[in-house]
C-alpha positions as a Markdown table, in Angstrom:
| # | Residue | x | y | z |
|---|---|---|---|---|
| 1 | Unk | -88.5 | 100.6 | -66.2 |
| 2 | Unk | -91.0 | 100.3 | -70.0 |
| 3 | Unk | -90.3 | 98.5 | -73.1 |
| 4 | Unk | -91.9 | 99.0 | -76.4 |
| 5 | Unk | -91.5 | 95.8 | -78.9 |
| 6 | Unk | -93.7 | 94.5 | -81.0 |
| 7 | Unk | -97.2 | 95.4 | -80.0 |
| 8 | Unk | -96.4 | 95.1 | -76.3 |
| 9 | Unk | -96.0 | 97.7 | -73.7 |
| 10 | Unk | -94.5 | 96.5 | -70.9 |
| 11 | Unk | -94.0 | 98.3 | -66.8 |
| 12 | Unk | -91.4 | 96.3 | -63.9 |
| 13 | Unk | -90.5 | 97.7 | -60.7 |
| 14 | Unk | -88.3 | 95.8 | -59.1 |
| 15 | Unk | -86.9 | 95.5 | -55.2 |
| 16 | Unk | -84.4 | 94.0 | -53.8 |
| 17 | Unk | -84.8 | 90.2 | -54.4 |
| 18 | Unk | -88.7 | 90.9 | -55.6 |
| 19 | Unk | -89.7 | 92.2 | -58.8 |
| 20 | Unk | -93.5 | 93.0 | -60.5 |
| 21 | Unk | -93.9 | 92.9 | -64.1 |
| 22 | Unk | -97.6 | 94.4 | -65.9 |
| 23 | Unk | -98.0 | 94.7 | -69.7 |
| 24 | Unk | -100.1 | 95.3 | -72.4 |
| 25 | Unk | -100.0 | 93.6 | -75.0 |
| 26 | Unk | -102.1 | 91.8 | -78.3 |
| 27 | Unk | -103.1 | 88.3 | -77.9 |
| 28 | Unk | -103.8 | 87.5 | -80.8 |
| 29 | Unk | -102.1 | 84.0 | -82.6 |
| 30 | Unk | -100.9 | 85.3 | -85.3 |
| 31 | Unk | -102.2 | 85.0 | -88.5 |
| 32 | Unk | -101.5 | 82.5 | -92.2 |
| 33 | Unk | -99.3 | 86.4 | -93.5 |
| 34 | Unk | -96.0 | 85.3 | -91.2 |
| 35 | Unk | -94.2 | 88.4 | -93.3 |
| 36 | Unk | -95.5 | 91.8 | -92.5 |
| 37 | Unk | -96.5 | 93.2 | -89.1 |
| 38 | Unk | -99.1 | 92.7 | -86.4 |
| 39 | Unk | -101.7 | 95.7 | -86.1 |
| 40 | Unk | -104.6 | 95.4 | -83.6 |
| 41 | Unk | -104.6 | 96.8 | -80.7 |
| 42 | Unk | -103.0 | 95.9 | -77.3 |
| 43 | Unk | -106.4 | 94.8 | -75.3 |
| 44 | Unk | -104.9 | 91.2 | -73.1 |
| 45 | Unk | -103.3 | 92.3 | -70.6 |
| 46 | Unk | -101.0 | 90.5 | -68.0 |
| 47 | Unk | -99.6 | 90.1 | -64.7 |
| 48 | Unk | -96.4 | 88.6 | -63.3 |
| 49 | Unk | -94.3 | 88.2 | -59.7 |
| 50 | Unk | -91.3 | 86.9 | -58.8 |
| 51 | Unk | -89.1 | 86.5 | -56.0 |
| 52 | Unk | -85.6 | 85.2 | -55.4 |
| 53 | Unk | -86.0 | 84.1 | -52.0 |
| 54 | Unk | -82.4 | 82.3 | -52.0 |
| 55 | Unk | -79.3 | 82.6 | -54.6 |
| 56 | Unk | -80.6 | 79.1 | -55.6 |
| 57 | Unk | -84.4 | 79.4 | -55.7 |
| 58 | Unk | -86.5 | 81.4 | -57.5 |
| 59 | Unk | -90.0 | 81.6 | -57.5 |
| 60 | Unk | -93.1 | 83.0 | -59.4 |
| 61 | Unk | -96.7 | 83.4 | -60.6 |
| 62 | Unk | -98.5 | 85.2 | -63.0 |
| 63 | Unk | -101.8 | 86.6 | -63.9 |
| 64 | Unk | -103.7 | 87.4 | -68.0 |
| 65 | Unk | -106.6 | 88.1 | -69.5 |
| 66 | Unk | -106.1 | 87.4 | -73.5 |
| 67 | Unk | -108.7 | 88.5 | -76.3 |
| 68 | Unk | -110.3 | 86.0 | -78.5 |
| 69 | Unk | -106.7 | 84.6 | -78.6 |
| 70 | Unk | -107.6 | 81.3 | -80.5 |
| 71 | Unk | -108.4 | 82.6 | -84.7 |
| 72 | Unk | -111.1 | 79.7 | -85.5 |
| 73 | Unk | -112.6 | 80.6 | -81.9 |
| 74 | Unk | -114.1 | 84.3 | -82.2 |
| 75 | Unk | -115.9 | 85.6 | -79.1 |
| 76 | Unk | -113.9 | 83.2 | -77.1 |
| 77 | Unk | -111.4 | 85.0 | -73.9 |
| 78 | Unk | -109.2 | 83.1 | -71.8 |
| 79 | Unk | -107.7 | 84.0 | -68.2 |
| 80 | Unk | -104.0 | 81.9 | -67.3 |
| 81 | Unk | -102.5 | 81.4 | -64.5 |
| 82 | Unk | -99.0 | 80.0 | -63.5 |
| 83 | Unk | -97.1 | 79.4 | -60.9 |
| 84 | Unk | -93.7 | 77.7 | -60.6 |
| 85 | Unk | -90.7 | 77.0 | -58.3 |
| 86 | Unk | -87.0 | 76.9 | -59.5 |
| 87 | Unk | -84.1 | 76.0 | -57.5 |
| 88 | Unk | -80.6 | 74.8 | -58.6 |
| 89 | Unk | -77.3 | 74.3 | -57.3 |
| 90 | Unk | -74.0 | 72.8 | -56.8 |
| 91 | Unk | -74.4 | 69.7 | -54.8 |
| 92 | Unk | -71.1 | 68.3 | -54.8 |
| 93 | Unk | -68.1 | 69.4 | -56.4 |
| 94 | Unk | -68.4 | 68.9 | -59.7 |
| 95 | Unk | -72.2 | 67.6 | -59.7 |
| 96 | Unk | -74.8 | 70.5 | -60.4 |
| 97 | Unk | -78.6 | 69.5 | -60.3 |
| 98 | Unk | -81.9 | 71.4 | -60.9 |
| 99 | Unk | -85.8 | 71.0 | -60.5 |
| 100 | Unk | -88.8 | 72.9 | -61.5 |
| 101 | Unk | -92.1 | 72.6 | -59.9 |
| 102 | Unk | -95.1 | 74.1 | -61.9 |
| 103 | Unk | -98.4 | 75.1 | -62.4 |
| 104 | Unk | -100.9 | 76.7 | -65.3 |
| 105 | Unk | -104.8 | 76.6 | -65.5 |
| 106 | Unk | -106.4 | 78.4 | -68.6 |
| 107 | Unk | -110.1 | 79.5 | -68.7 |
| 108 | Unk | -112.6 | 80.0 | -71.2 |
| 109 | Unk | -116.5 | 81.0 | -70.8 |
| 110 | Unk | -117.6 | 79.3 | -74.4 |
| 111 | Unk | -120.5 | 80.1 | -76.8 |
| 112 | Unk | -123.3 | 79.0 | -74.5 |
| 113 | Unk | -122.0 | 80.3 | -71.3 |
| 114 | Unk | -120.0 | 77.9 | -69.4 |
| 115 | Unk | -117.3 | 78.5 | -68.4 |
| 116 | Unk | -114.6 | 75.5 | -68.4 |
| 117 | Unk | -111.0 | 74.8 | -66.6 |
| 118 | Unk | -108.0 | 73.3 | -67.0 |
| 119 | Unk | -105.2 | 72.9 | -65.3 |
| 120 | Unk | -101.4 | 71.4 | -66.2 |
| 121 | Unk | -98.8 | 70.2 | -63.2 |
| 122 | Unk | -95.0 | 69.5 | -64.1 |
| 123 | Unk | -92.6 | 68.2 | -62.4 |
| 124 | Unk | -88.7 | 68.0 | -63.6 |
| 125 | Unk | -85.2 | 67.7 | -62.6 |
| 126 | Unk | -81.7 | 67.1 | -64.0 |
| 127 | Unk | -78.4 | 66.0 | -62.7 |
| 128 | Unk | -75.1 | 67.5 | -64.8 |
| 129 | Unk | -71.4 | 66.2 | -64.1 |
| 130 | Unk | -69.0 | 67.3 | -66.8 |
| 131 | Unk | -69.8 | 66.8 | -70.4 |
| 132 | Unk | -72.9 | 65.1 | -69.3 |
| 133 | Unk | -76.7 | 65.6 | -68.5 |
| 134 | Unk | -79.8 | 63.2 | -66.7 |
| 135 | Unk | -82.7 | 64.5 | -66.5 |
| 136 | Unk | -86.2 | 63.5 | -66.2 |
| 137 | Unk | -89.9 | 65.2 | -66.3 |
| 138 | Unk | -93.1 | 63.8 | -65.3 |
| 139 | Unk | -96.4 | 66.2 | -66.7 |
| 140 | Unk | -100.3 | 65.4 | -66.5 |
| 141 | Unk | -102.9 | 67.9 | -68.2 |
| 142 | Unk | -106.5 | 68.1 | -68.4 |
| 143 | Unk | -106.7 | 68.7 | -72.7 |
| 144 | Unk | -110.2 | 69.4 | -74.4 |
| 145 | Unk | -109.2 | 68.8 | -78.6 |
| 146 | Unk | -107.6 | 65.8 | -78.1 |
| 147 | Unk | -111.0 | 64.2 | -79.9 |
| 148 | Unk | -112.7 | 65.6 | -83.2 |
| 149 | Unk | -115.1 | 67.9 | -81.7 |
| 150 | Unk | -116.9 | 69.3 | -85.1 |
| 151 | Unk | -115.3 | 73.0 | -83.0 |
| 152 | Unk | -117.2 | 72.3 | -80.5 |
| 153 | Unk | -115.3 | 71.8 | -76.9 |
| 154 | Unk | -115.1 | 68.4 | -76.2 |
| 155 | Unk | -114.7 | 66.8 | -72.2 |
| 156 | Unk | -111.5 | 67.4 | -70.3 |
| 157 | Unk | -109.5 | 64.0 | -71.2 |
| 158 | Unk | -106.7 | 64.1 | -67.9 |
| 159 | Unk | -103.9 | 62.8 | -69.7 |
| 160 | Unk | -100.0 | 62.3 | -68.9 |
| 161 | Unk | -96.4 | 61.6 | -69.2 |
| 162 | Unk | -93.1 | 60.5 | -68.3 |
| 163 | Unk | -89.6 | 60.9 | -69.9 |
| 164 | Unk | -85.9 | 59.9 | -69.2 |
| 165 | Unk | -83.2 | 61.0 | -70.7 |
| 166 | Unk | -79.4 | 61.4 | -71.3 |
| 167 | Unk | -76.8 | 64.7 | -73.1 |
| 168 | Unk | -73.2 | 64.6 | -73.8 |
| 169 | Unk | -71.8 | 67.7 | -74.9 |
| 170 | Unk | -69.0 | 67.8 | -76.8 |
| 171 | Unk | -66.9 | 71.5 | -76.8 |
| 172 | Unk | -66.3 | 72.7 | -80.2 |
| 173 | Unk | -65.5 | 76.5 | -79.4 |
| 174 | Unk | -64.7 | 78.8 | -76.6 |
| 175 | Unk | -68.1 | 79.3 | -75.8 |
| 176 | Unk | -70.0 | 76.8 | -78.0 |
| 177 | Unk | -70.9 | 73.0 | -78.2 |
| 178 | Unk | -73.1 | 70.3 | -79.7 |
| 179 | Unk | -75.3 | 67.9 | -76.9 |
| 180 | Unk | -76.2 | 64.4 | -78.1 |
| 181 | Unk | -79.2 | 63.0 | -76.5 |
| 182 | Unk | -82.3 | 61.0 | -76.4 |
| 183 | Unk | -85.1 | 60.4 | -73.9 |
| 184 | Unk | -87.7 | 57.7 | -73.4 |
| 185 | Unk | -91.4 | 58.3 | -72.8 |
| 186 | Unk | -94.0 | 56.6 | -71.5 |
| 187 | Unk | -97.5 | 58.1 | -71.9 |
| 188 | Unk | -100.6 | 57.8 | -69.7 |
| 189 | Unk | -103.6 | 57.7 | -71.4 |
| 190 | Unk | -107.4 | 57.1 | -70.0 |
| 191 | Unk | -110.0 | 54.8 | -71.8 |
| 192 | Unk | -112.0 | 57.6 | -73.8 |
| 193 | Unk | -109.1 | 57.7 | -75.8 |
| 194 | Unk | -107.6 | 55.0 | -76.3 |
| 195 | Unk | -108.9 | 53.8 | -79.2 |
| 196 | Unk | -107.4 | 56.5 | -80.9 |
| 197 | Unk | -104.0 | 56.5 | -79.1 |
| 198 | Unk | -102.9 | 53.1 | -79.6 |
| 199 | Unk | -103.3 | 52.1 | -75.4 |
| 200 | Unk | -103.0 | 53.3 | -71.8 |
| 201 | Unk | -99.7 | 53.6 | -72.2 |
| 202 | Unk | -97.7 | 54.4 | -75.5 |
| 203 | Unk | -94.4 | 54.1 | -75.7 |
| 204 | Unk | -92.1 | 57.2 | -77.4 |
| 205 | Unk | -88.0 | 57.4 | -77.9 |
| 206 | Unk | -86.4 | 60.9 | -79.7 |
| 207 | Unk | -82.8 | 61.7 | -80.6 |
| 208 | Unk | -81.6 | 65.1 | -80.3 |
| 209 | Unk | -79.3 | 67.6 | -81.1 |
| 210 | Unk | -78.5 | 70.8 | -79.3 |
| 211 | Unk | -76.6 | 73.8 | -79.9 |
| 212 | Unk | -75.3 | 75.8 | -76.5 |
| 213 | Unk | -74.1 | 78.8 | -76.1 |
| 214 | Unk | -71.8 | 78.9 | -72.7 |
Protein backbone atom coordinates (compact mmCIF):
# COMPACT_ATOMS: atom_id res chain seq x y z
CA UNK A 1 0.00 0.00 0.00
CA UNK A 2 1.07 3.63 -0.53
CA UNK A 3 0.02 6.67 1.47
CA UNK A 4 0.67 10.34 0.64
CA UNK A 5 -0.20 12.98 3.24
CA UNK A 6 1.27 16.32 4.38
CA UNK A 7 4.74 15.85 2.95
CA UNK A 8 5.14 12.11 3.64
CA UNK A 9 5.20 9.23 1.17
CA UNK A 10 5.00 5.76 2.75
CA UNK A 11 5.09 2.30 1.15
CA UNK A 12 4.36 -0.81 3.18
CA UNK A 13 4.26 -4.58 2.85
CA UNK A 14 2.44 -6.96 5.19
CA UNK A 15 3.24 -10.67 5.24
CA UNK A 16 1.26 -12.53 7.88
CA UNK A 17 2.57 -11.10 11.19
CA UNK A 18 5.48 -9.17 9.66
CA UNK A 19 5.18 -5.60 8.38
CA UNK A 20 7.82 -3.52 6.58
CA UNK A 21 7.47 0.21 5.90
CA UNK A 22 9.63 2.74 4.06
CA UNK A 23 8.92 6.48 4.19
CA UNK A 24 10.27 9.53 2.42
CA UNK A 25 9.50 12.82 4.14
CA UNK A 26 10.58 16.31 5.13
CA UNK A 27 12.34 15.86 8.46
CA UNK A 28 12.86 19.53 9.32
CA UNK A 29 11.09 20.99 12.31
CA UNK A 30 8.38 23.54 11.43
CA UNK A 31 9.18 27.24 11.44
CA UNK A 32 7.40 29.98 13.39
CA UNK A 33 4.62 30.25 10.79
CA UNK A 34 2.22 27.66 12.20
CA UNK A 35 -0.69 28.07 9.77
CA UNK A 36 1.01 27.57 6.41
CA UNK A 37 1.93 24.37 4.59
CA UNK A 38 5.61 23.42 4.64
CA UNK A 39 6.87 22.75 1.10
CA UNK A 40 10.46 21.60 1.71
CA UNK A 41 11.69 18.62 -0.38
CA UNK A 42 11.14 15.03 0.75
CA UNK A 43 14.82 14.39 1.49
CA UNK A 44 14.68 12.30 4.68
CA UNK A 45 14.16 8.52 4.87
CA UNK A 46 12.95 6.03 7.46
CA UNK A 47 12.62 2.23 7.51
CA UNK A 48 10.58 0.28 10.04
CA UNK A 49 10.09 -3.46 10.63
CA UNK A 50 7.50 -4.81 13.04
CA UNK A 51 6.65 -8.38 13.98
CA UNK A 52 3.93 -9.83 16.20
CA UNK A 53 5.15 -13.35 17.04
CA UNK A 54 2.12 -13.95 19.31
CA UNK A 55 -1.14 -12.21 20.09
CA UNK A 56 0.39 -10.62 23.20
CA UNK A 57 3.87 -9.59 21.98
CA UNK A 58 4.93 -6.95 19.44
CA UNK A 59 8.52 -6.25 18.33
CA UNK A 60 9.78 -3.39 16.17
CA UNK A 61 12.99 -1.85 14.91
CA UNK A 62 13.55 1.30 12.88
CA UNK A 63 16.22 3.43 11.24
CA UNK A 64 16.01 6.96 9.88
CA UNK A 65 18.20 9.57 8.22
CA UNK A 66 17.00 13.15 8.72
CA UNK A 67 18.34 16.07 6.70
CA UNK A 68 18.97 19.11 8.91
CA UNK A 69 16.06 18.42 11.33
CA UNK A 70 16.99 21.18 13.82
CA UNK A 71 16.30 24.73 12.64
CA UNK A 72 19.14 26.13 14.79
CA UNK A 73 21.68 23.61 13.42
CA UNK A 74 21.80 24.07 9.63
CA UNK A 75 24.00 21.55 7.88
CA UNK A 76 23.79 18.97 10.69
CA UNK A 77 22.02 15.73 9.72
CA UNK A 78 20.83 13.03 12.12
CA UNK A 79 20.64 9.26 12.09
CA UNK A 80 18.20 7.59 14.45
CA UNK A 81 17.67 3.97 15.47
CA UNK A 82 15.04 2.43 17.73
CA UNK A 83 13.99 -1.00 18.95
CA UNK A 84 11.17 -1.99 21.28
CA UNK A 85 9.30 -4.95 22.70
CA UNK A 86 5.71 -4.62 23.92
CA UNK A 87 3.68 -7.18 25.85
CA UNK A 88 0.07 -7.06 27.07
CA UNK A 89 -2.17 -9.80 28.45
CA UNK A 90 -4.85 -10.67 30.98
CA UNK A 91 -2.95 -12.32 33.82
CA UNK A 92 -6.00 -13.23 35.94
CA UNK A 93 -9.76 -12.69 35.64
CA UNK A 94 -10.28 -8.93 35.66
CA UNK A 95 -6.55 -8.12 35.83
CA UNK A 96 -4.66 -6.80 32.79
CA UNK A 97 -0.92 -6.14 32.64
CA UNK A 98 1.31 -4.53 30.04
CA UNK A 99 5.01 -3.82 29.70
CA UNK A 100 7.41 -2.11 27.31
CA UNK A 101 11.17 -2.18 26.83
CA UNK A 102 12.58 0.38 24.37
CA UNK A 103 15.91 1.72 23.16
CA UNK A 104 16.65 4.71 20.95
CA UNK A 105 19.84 6.21 19.53
CA UNK A 106 20.56 9.59 17.92
CA UNK A 107 23.77 10.11 15.99
CA UNK A 108 25.02 13.36 14.42
CA UNK A 109 28.19 14.64 12.84
CA UNK A 110 28.88 18.11 14.23
CA UNK A 111 30.45 21.07 12.43
CA UNK A 112 33.93 19.81 13.42
CA UNK A 113 33.33 16.44 11.71
CA UNK A 114 33.06 14.53 15.01
CA UNK A 115 30.43 11.79 15.24
CA UNK A 116 28.32 12.18 18.41
CA UNK A 117 26.07 9.30 19.51
CA UNK A 118 23.58 9.33 22.39
CA UNK A 119 21.42 6.47 23.67
CA UNK A 120 18.21 6.28 25.68
CA UNK A 121 16.52 3.33 27.42
CA UNK A 122 13.00 2.99 28.81
CA UNK A 123 11.20 0.29 30.78
CA UNK A 124 7.57 0.73 31.81
CA UNK A 125 4.66 -1.35 32.97
CA UNK A 126 1.05 -1.08 34.07
CA UNK A 127 -1.47 -3.16 35.98
CA UNK A 128 -5.21 -2.57 35.52
CA UNK A 129 -8.17 -3.84 37.52
CA UNK A 130 -11.60 -2.37 36.85
CA UNK A 131 -11.40 1.43 36.84
CA UNK A 132 -7.99 1.50 38.58
CA UNK A 133 -4.58 1.45 36.87
CA UNK A 134 -1.15 1.51 38.53
CA UNK A 135 1.91 2.25 36.43
CA UNK A 136 5.68 2.59 36.73
CA UNK A 137 8.37 3.88 34.38
CA UNK A 138 12.16 3.99 34.47
CA UNK A 139 14.33 5.80 31.93
CA UNK A 140 17.99 6.55 31.31
CA UNK A 141 19.16 8.93 28.60
CA UNK A 142 22.28 10.68 27.38
CA UNK A 143 21.68 14.37 26.69
CA UNK A 144 23.95 17.17 25.41
CA UNK A 145 21.43 20.01 25.77
CA UNK A 146 21.20 20.38 29.55
CA UNK A 147 23.74 23.23 29.83
CA UNK A 148 24.11 26.47 27.89
CA UNK A 149 27.03 25.98 25.50
CA UNK A 150 26.71 28.92 23.11
CA UNK A 151 25.37 26.85 20.21
CA UNK A 152 28.03 24.13 20.42
CA UNK A 153 27.27 20.56 21.43
CA UNK A 154 28.19 20.09 25.07
CA UNK A 155 29.27 16.93 26.89
CA UNK A 156 26.86 14.03 27.13
CA UNK A 157 25.34 13.70 30.60
CA UNK A 158 23.61 10.47 31.61
CA UNK A 159 20.43 11.28 33.53
CA UNK A 160 17.62 9.06 34.75
CA UNK A 161 14.17 9.07 36.28
CA UNK A 162 11.85 6.61 38.00
CA UNK A 163 8.12 7.37 38.15
CA UNK A 164 5.27 5.67 40.03
CA UNK A 165 1.63 6.60 39.64
CA UNK A 166 -1.99 5.63 39.40
CA UNK A 167 -5.19 6.64 37.67
CA UNK A 168 -8.91 6.13 38.38
CA UNK A 169 -11.30 6.17 35.40
CA UNK A 170 -14.87 7.46 35.62
CA UNK A 171 -17.21 6.44 32.81
CA UNK A 172 -19.20 9.42 31.50
CA UNK A 173 -20.66 7.80 28.36
CA UNK A 174 -20.83 4.36 26.75
CA UNK A 175 -17.39 4.70 25.14
CA UNK A 176 -15.98 7.72 26.97
CA UNK A 177 -14.19 7.94 30.32
CA UNK A 178 -12.40 10.62 32.32
CA UNK A 179 -9.40 9.58 34.36
CA UNK A 180 -8.02 11.34 37.45
CA UNK A 181 -4.44 10.46 38.21
CA UNK A 182 -1.15 11.42 39.75
CA UNK A 183 2.47 10.38 39.92
CA UNK A 184 5.67 10.95 41.86
CA UNK A 185 9.12 10.87 40.29
CA UNK A 186 12.72 10.62 41.48
CA UNK A 187 15.38 12.03 39.17
CA UNK A 188 19.01 10.92 39.04
CA UNK A 189 21.39 13.75 38.18
CA UNK A 190 25.16 13.36 37.60
CA UNK A 191 27.65 15.46 39.55
CA UNK A 192 28.26 17.99 36.76
CA UNK A 193 24.59 19.07 36.76
CA UNK A 194 23.68 19.06 40.45
CA UNK A 195 24.17 22.78 41.05
CA UNK A 196 21.90 23.67 38.10
CA UNK A 197 19.21 21.07 38.84
CA UNK A 198 18.92 21.21 42.60
CA UNK A 199 20.86 18.21 43.86
CA UNK A 200 21.52 14.61 42.95
CA UNK A 201 17.93 13.33 43.31
CA UNK A 202 15.33 16.05 42.70
CA UNK A 203 11.76 14.96 43.42
CA UNK A 204 8.71 15.78 41.33
CA UNK A 205 4.97 15.19 41.46
CA UNK A 206 2.13 15.75 39.02
CA UNK A 207 -1.64 15.48 38.93
CA UNK A 208 -3.52 15.11 35.65
CA UNK A 209 -6.83 14.43 33.92
CA UNK A 210 -7.22 12.01 30.99
CA UNK A 211 -10.02 11.75 28.45
CA UNK A 212 -10.20 8.25 26.96
CA UNK A 213 -12.28 6.86 24.10
CA UNK A 214 -12.88 3.16 24.65
